[in-house]
Each structure stands twice: as C-alpha cells, then as structure tokens.
Amino acid sequence: MQHHYHAFLTQTAPQQEKSIKAYRLENGTKVWLKKSVSRHSKWLYMLVQSLAHICQLDLLLPVRNYGGKEAIQCEAKRLDTLANLGIRVPKVLATSDMGLLIEDMASHDKNLCQLDKALAQETNFEKRKELFKITVYEIQKVHNKKQYLSEAFARNILVDSHRNISFIDFETDPATVFDLKTSQTRDWLCFLFSTTFRFSELERVEIIQLIKKELTTDTLSKLYQLGRRFAWLNKIGVENFGNDGKRLKIFLLFLENLGKR
C-alpha cells in the first residue's frame, strides 16, 4: 500500500497546479497532496526580523517558510515526530522532494472542523469555554512532551464531534529560530490571538482566569510584557483598521490583564 501512495504522489504532484489539493483514491481514502512550491522572498523576513530586534522582542522573530523541498521535509519530519509521541496530527502516507501526501483527518469523522469555526458557531458560553479549555489542555500535553506546534492559530487546530483536538500545518519549525521555551510561548501567542476575540468582554474575565491558572508564571510574564509593549496601539485606535485591528485590540487588552491581580 505504501508503494501505491508513493506512486500516486510521484505521478500527480508534477501535474498539480495548486499548492494543496484534495483527492479521493481508488481505495476510498481521501488525501491531501501538498506540492513543493517556492515561498516568500527572504527580504520580507529580513524586514520583520529587523523590526523584532529594534523592538527587543525576540518572541516576534519570524520563522521563515523556505518553501520547496525544505518545507516538505520539515513538515514530514515534524508530523512523524509528533505522531510518534501520540499527538493527533495528519498521517503521512508518502513524501518526496516534489510533495507530501497526507491522510485527510476528516475521513473518520465528517463533523471535524477548524477550532475557529467551532468557536464561531457555538453560542453557549459554557460550551465555548469548555472547548477553549480542552484545547488549552491539549497544547499543554504537547509542551509536556517537550514539543511545540508551528503556527498554533485556531485555523490550524481541528476539533471532531467528540471534541478531540488535532493539529495541522507544520511547514515551519520554530526551533530553527527559538529555544524550546520560547517556541512554546509562541504557541500561546498564536492561540490566544486567534481565539480571545470569540468571547465577549464579560466572558473574557473567566477566560483570563483560566489562562492564569494553567500557564506558567514565566509564560504569563512574557505575554504580559508583550501586551504592555504594544499597548500604545490601542491608544491610537488600532480597532479602526478592519477586523484584524479589532482582534488585535482585544488581544492586547487580554495580554495586559494577565498581569493584573
């Protein structure tokens, strides 16, 4: 069977125009083929890197996606590492310099969806908070195994009908830039930025207490310092810059409140 997967990858990747596309194989298995493609210019990363150094915030240093076979090899390696530790990630079926073939995680659960969508659709606060809490625990499990995610945004976290949490998108490796603790703190940064706006101001009071209880003092301190450093953005009305601006305002206020007793 492994031979068939590799043959499909070898035959299909050169003809595929999109960077990622879903297929249904003859045996009924739904798969995703991620093609080896070039990524952003290194100059963009150098610019962001310079800004992070100027602000003396290494936590914001960019993790470059080199694209091509490097990104494919990176993702395949990280998926295998995490899977071997019992962390729910897509199963690698075949890999080559041309691309990566992975099993669709929704094959065994048609209700599987992105955490972002699940939070947006859930109107009951207690259920939404429980989903948030479950995800926090799952990220902690990854960290307890001395691992980290890559881009831990809600769009890269999946939840099934039984509320099992899984993770996707590992084309970059934060460990090429950060030490383990910083890589893990970066996970919380991505996660909180992409989820806190899904709660009202009153609801966030409980979410803040939950995070204070679960995260280490060192991690909380780093997140709080980041919020304080960029608090000036809220003073100039960052919320007026579209939805991203509104989310950033909520996120920065959330980080600042992590330092309050």
Tab-separated table of C-alpha atoms in Angstrom:
chain	number	residue	atom	x	y	z
A	1	MET	CA	0.000	0.000	0.000
A	2	GLN	CA	2.829	2.397	0.834
A	3	HIS	CA	4.169	1.816	-2.673
A	4	HIS	CA	0.814	2.844	-4.171
A	5	TYR	CA	0.778	6.074	-2.163
A	6	HIS	CA	4.272	6.968	-3.315
A	7	ALA	CA	3.386	6.155	-6.930
A	8	PHE	CA	0.317	8.404	-6.727
A	9	LEU	CA	2.423	11.229	-5.289
A	10	THR	CA	5.106	10.860	-7.946
A	11	GLN	CA	2.561	10.808	-10.773
A	12	THR	CA	0.231	13.543	-9.532
A	13	ALA	CA	2.500	16.203	-7.998
A	14	PRO	CA	4.062	17.408	-11.296
A	15	GLN	CA	0.591	17.944	-12.814
A	16	GLN	CA	-0.966	19.675	-9.824
A	17	GLU	CA	-1.278	23.450	-10.227
A	18	LYS	CA	-2.440	24.372	-6.714
A	19	SER	CA	-0.085	24.175	-3.757
A	20	ILE	CA	-2.529	21.887	-1.933
A	21	LYS	CA	-5.390	19.803	-3.262
A	22	ALA	CA	-7.655	17.001	-2.033
A	23	TYR	CA	-8.084	13.672	-3.838
A	24	ARG	CA	-10.159	10.530	-3.376
A	25	LEU	CA	-8.073	7.420	-4.037
A	26	GLU	CA	-9.359	4.174	-5.530
A	27	ASN	CA	-9.472	2.557	-2.095
A	28	GLY	CA	-11.802	5.335	-0.906
A	29	THR	CA	-9.194	7.148	1.166
A	30	LYS	CA	-9.356	10.928	0.986
A	31	VAL	CA	-5.907	12.514	0.919
A	32	TRP	CA	-4.281	15.901	0.597
A	33	LEU	CA	-1.314	16.494	-1.653
A	34	LYS	CA	0.868	19.416	-0.626
A	35	LYS	CA	3.079	20.338	-3.535
A	36	SER	CA	6.617	21.651	-3.218
A	37	VAL	CA	6.445	25.352	-4.151
A	38	SER	CA	8.599	28.433	-3.551
A	39	ARG	CA	7.590	30.816	-0.778
A	40	HIS	CA	8.036	34.433	0.297
A	41	SER	CA	11.138	36.414	-0.573
A	42	LYS	CA	13.795	36.421	2.120
A	43	TRP	CA	13.675	40.231	2.148
A	44	LEU	CA	10.250	40.198	3.806
A	45	TYR	CA	11.580	38.014	6.602
A	46	MET	CA	14.644	40.209	6.983
A	47	LEU	CA	12.402	43.275	7.385
A	48	VAL	CA	10.243	41.657	10.075
A	49	GLN	CA	13.357	40.300	11.753
A	50	SER	CA	14.858	43.796	11.910
A	51	LEU	CA	11.688	45.230	13.434
A	52	ALA	CA	11.657	42.493	16.101
A	53	HIS	CA	15.270	43.280	17.014
A	54	ILE	CA	14.563	47.023	17.147
A	55	CYS	CA	11.625	46.399	19.490
A	56	GLN	CA	13.796	43.973	21.501
A	57	LEU	CA	11.091	41.325	21.223
A	58	ASP	CA	12.666	38.087	20.047
A	59	LEU	CA	9.285	36.388	20.519
A	60	LEU	CA	8.132	38.181	17.361
A	61	LEU	CA	11.005	36.999	15.198
A	62	PRO	CA	9.608	35.398	12.031
A	63	VAL	CA	10.022	31.701	11.359
A	64	ARG	CA	10.795	31.510	7.700
A	65	ASN	CA	8.989	29.136	5.380
A	66	TYR	CA	11.655	28.286	2.847
A	67	GLY	CA	9.201	26.540	0.567
A	68	GLY	CA	10.276	23.849	-1.881
A	69	LYS	CA	11.602	20.536	-0.667
A	70	GLU	CA	12.837	22.116	2.599
A	71	ALA	CA	9.263	22.888	3.677
A	72	ILE	CA	8.079	19.429	2.627
A	73	GLN	CA	10.886	17.706	4.533
A	74	CYS	CA	10.246	19.925	7.553
A	75	GLU	CA	6.548	19.085	7.694
A	76	ALA	CA	7.074	15.358	7.147
A	77	LYS	CA	9.670	15.229	9.931
A	78	ARG	CA	7.570	17.207	12.392
A	79	LEU	CA	4.433	15.174	11.675
A	80	ASP	CA	6.313	11.925	12.259
A	81	THR	CA	7.878	13.234	15.473
A	82	LEU	CA	4.564	14.379	16.936
A	83	ALA	CA	2.655	11.286	15.783
A	84	ASN	CA	5.223	9.017	17.452
A	85	LEU	CA	4.541	10.856	20.711
A	86	GLY	CA	0.813	10.217	20.464
A	87	ILE	CA	-0.151	13.727	19.376
A	88	ARG	CA	-3.030	13.886	16.888
A	89	VAL	CA	-1.686	15.120	13.550
A	90	PRO	CA	-2.297	14.093	9.915
A	91	LYS	CA	-0.855	10.704	8.946
A	92	VAL	CA	1.994	10.901	6.433
A	93	LEU	CA	1.315	8.481	3.571
A	94	ALA	CA	4.185	9.373	1.237
A	95	THR	CA	6.809	12.036	0.810
A	96	SER	CA	9.348	13.135	-1.797
A	97	ASP	CA	11.099	16.310	-2.896
A	98	MET	CA	8.051	17.022	-5.075
A	99	GLY	CA	5.464	16.965	-2.326
A	100	LEU	CA	3.781	15.424	0.688
A	101	LEU	CA	0.767	13.108	0.725
A	102	ILE	CA	-1.222	13.041	3.966
A	103	GLU	CA	-4.468	11.384	5.005
A	104	ASP	CA	-7.486	13.643	5.433
A	105	MET	CA	-8.242	13.808	9.161
A	106	ALA	CA	-11.977	14.048	8.475
A	107	SER	CA	-12.013	10.576	6.889
A	108	HIS	CA	-13.268	9.059	10.146
A	109	ASP	CA	-15.400	11.996	11.303
A	110	LYS	CA	-17.354	14.127	8.845
A	111	ASN	CA	-18.054	16.724	11.566
A	112	LEU	CA	-14.375	17.558	12.001
A	113	CYS	CA	-13.823	21.306	11.627
A	114	GLN	CA	-11.393	24.093	12.436
A	115	LEU	CA	-11.441	25.349	16.020
A	116	ASP	CA	-12.083	28.862	14.723
A	117	LYS	CA	-15.307	27.693	13.080
A	118	ALA	CA	-16.346	25.664	16.118
A	119	LEU	CA	-15.951	28.666	18.429
A	120	ALA	CA	-17.773	30.953	15.997
A	121	GLN	CA	-20.750	28.611	15.708
A	122	GLU	CA	-21.143	27.856	19.421
A	123	THR	CA	-23.460	30.451	21.003
A	124	ASN	CA	-23.448	28.949	24.505
A	125	PHE	CA	-20.619	30.470	26.544
A	126	GLU	CA	-20.108	27.458	28.832
A	127	LYS	CA	-19.721	25.118	25.856
A	128	ARG	CA	-17.437	27.589	24.104
A	129	LYS	CA	-15.326	27.947	27.236
A	130	GLU	CA	-15.128	24.171	27.598
A	131	LEU	CA	-13.894	23.858	24.023
A	132	PHE	CA	-11.289	26.527	24.713
A	133	LYS	CA	-10.221	24.758	27.917
A	134	ILE	CA	-9.912	21.380	26.173
A	135	THR	CA	-7.645	22.953	23.565
A	136	VAL	CA	-5.501	24.557	26.263
A	137	TYR	CA	-5.044	21.130	27.862
A	138	GLU	CA	-4.098	19.556	24.520
A	139	ILE	CA	-1.470	22.236	23.850
A	140	GLN	CA	-0.125	21.622	27.352
A	141	LYS	CA	0.172	17.906	26.547
A	142	VAL	CA	2.311	18.797	23.531
A	143	HIS	CA	4.508	21.006	25.718
A	144	ASN	CA	4.774	18.406	28.462
A	145	LYS	CA	6.345	16.095	25.895
A	146	LYS	CA	8.982	18.776	25.267
A	147	GLN	CA	7.456	19.632	21.908
A	148	TYR	CA	5.775	22.651	20.338
A	149	LEU	CA	3.496	23.399	17.413
A	150	SER	CA	4.275	25.555	14.390
A	151	GLU	CA	1.513	28.063	13.690
A	152	ALA	CA	-0.878	27.407	16.579
A	153	PHE	CA	-3.679	29.582	15.257
A	154	ALA	CA	-7.281	28.398	15.613
A	155	ARG	CA	-7.425	27.720	11.862
A	156	ASN	CA	-4.670	25.103	12.308
A	157	ILE	CA	-6.389	23.342	15.200
A	158	LEU	CA	-9.122	20.823	14.425
A	159	VAL	CA	-11.920	19.543	16.651
A	160	ASP	CA	-14.054	16.455	15.961
A	161	SER	CA	-17.560	15.512	17.062
A	162	HIS	CA	-16.151	14.002	20.279
A	163	ARG	CA	-14.149	17.172	20.959
A	164	ASN	CA	-10.816	15.502	20.289
A	165	ILE	CA	-8.205	18.069	19.283
A	166	SER	CA	-5.673	17.658	16.490
A	167	PHE	CA	-3.120	19.941	14.861
A	168	ILE	CA	-2.140	20.710	11.270
A	169	ASP	CA	0.292	22.851	9.233
A	170	PHE	CA	3.941	22.210	10.084
A	171	GLU	CA	5.806	23.701	7.129
A	172	THR	CA	7.943	25.764	9.502
A	173	ASP	CA	9.976	24.751	12.546
A	174	PRO	CA	10.188	27.388	15.316
A	175	ALA	CA	13.158	25.513	16.812
A	176	THR	CA	15.293	26.847	13.944
A	177	VAL	CA	14.857	30.307	15.496
A	178	PHE	CA	13.888	29.843	19.147
A	179	ASP	CA	14.749	27.680	22.133
A	180	LEU	CA	12.098	25.260	23.420
A	181	LYS	CA	10.501	27.587	25.982
A	182	THR	CA	10.196	30.456	23.517
A	183	SER	CA	8.745	28.127	20.882
A	184	GLN	CA	6.121	27.053	23.389
A	185	THR	CA	5.359	30.634	24.432
A	186	ARG	CA	4.900	31.442	20.754
A	187	ASP	CA	2.246	28.691	20.622
A	188	TRP	CA	0.244	30.522	23.278
A	189	LEU	CA	0.728	33.810	21.456
A	190	CYS	CA	-0.757	32.404	18.242
A	191	PHE	CA	-3.523	30.533	20.049
A	192	LEU	CA	-4.706	33.457	22.160
A	193	PHE	CA	-4.588	35.960	19.296
A	194	SER	CA	-6.855	33.736	17.219
A	195	THR	CA	-9.366	32.823	19.947
A	196	THR	CA	-9.833	35.600	22.514
A	197	PHE	CA	-11.964	37.735	20.177
A	198	ARG	CA	-14.527	34.912	20.112
A	199	PHE	CA	-15.519	35.870	23.672
A	200	SER	CA	-17.342	38.975	24.888
A	201	GLU	CA	-15.703	41.420	27.294
A	202	LEU	CA	-17.579	39.873	30.224
A	203	GLU	CA	-16.764	36.335	29.115
A	204	ARG	CA	-13.079	37.156	28.782
A	205	VAL	CA	-12.881	37.757	32.532
A	206	GLU	CA	-13.297	33.997	33.054
A	207	ILE	CA	-11.013	33.128	30.149
A	208	ILE	CA	-8.268	35.292	31.631
A	209	GLN	CA	-8.581	33.497	34.969
A	210	LEU	CA	-8.419	30.148	33.191
A	211	ILE	CA	-5.204	31.105	31.389
A	212	LYS	CA	-3.652	32.492	34.586
A	213	LYS	CA	-4.358	29.174	36.279
A	214	GLU	CA	-2.975	26.959	33.519
A	215	LEU	CA	0.106	28.784	32.175
A	216	THR	CA	3.434	29.064	33.956
A	217	THR	CA	4.458	32.310	35.649
A	218	ASP	CA	7.300	32.772	33.157
A	219	THR	CA	4.991	32.375	30.149
A	220	LEU	CA	2.403	34.731	31.625
A	221	SER	CA	5.123	37.303	32.263
A	222	LYS	CA	6.355	37.191	28.656
A	223	LEU	CA	2.837	37.540	27.278
A	224	TYR	CA	2.068	40.412	29.644
A	225	GLN	CA	5.256	42.232	28.675
A	226	LEU	CA	4.327	41.921	25.017
A	227	GLY	CA	0.897	43.380	25.724
A	228	ARG	CA	2.427	46.289	27.622
A	229	ARG	CA	4.978	46.972	24.885
A	230	PHE	CA	2.276	47.376	22.249
A	231	ALA	CA	-0.408	48.974	24.426
A	232	TRP	CA	0.136	52.228	22.517
A	233	LEU	CA	-1.619	50.688	19.508
A	234	ASN	CA	-4.914	50.784	21.374
A	235	LYS	CA	-4.371	54.437	22.204
A	236	ILE	CA	-4.191	55.340	18.511
A	237	GLY	CA	-7.320	53.387	17.635
A	238	VAL	CA	-5.963	50.181	16.116
A	239	GLU	CA	-9.539	48.853	16.108
A	240	ASN	CA	-10.310	51.230	13.239
A	241	PHE	CA	-8.108	49.183	10.896
A	242	GLY	CA	-10.609	46.496	9.933
A	243	ASN	CA	-11.341	43.168	11.621
A	244	ASP	CA	-7.665	42.435	12.248
A	245	GLY	CA	-7.374	45.734	14.088
A	246	LYS	CA	-10.389	44.917	16.250
A	247	ARG	CA	-8.962	41.496	17.069
A	248	LEU	CA	-5.579	42.989	17.892
A	249	LYS	CA	-7.150	45.450	20.334
A	250	ILE	CA	-8.946	42.644	22.189
A	251	PHE	CA	-5.779	40.549	22.191
A	252	LEU	CA	-3.560	43.317	23.586
A	253	LEU	CA	-6.072	44.143	26.324
A	254	PHE	CA	-6.211	40.445	27.165
A	255	LEU	CA	-2.425	40.253	27.495
A	256	GLU	CA	-2.316	43.359	29.680
A	257	ASN	CA	-4.918	41.857	32.006
A	258	LEU	CA	-2.747	38.792	32.516
A	259	GLY	CA	-0.521	40.969	34.706
A	260	LYS	CA	-3.309	42.201	36.930
A	261	ARG	CA	-4.157	40.527	40.208
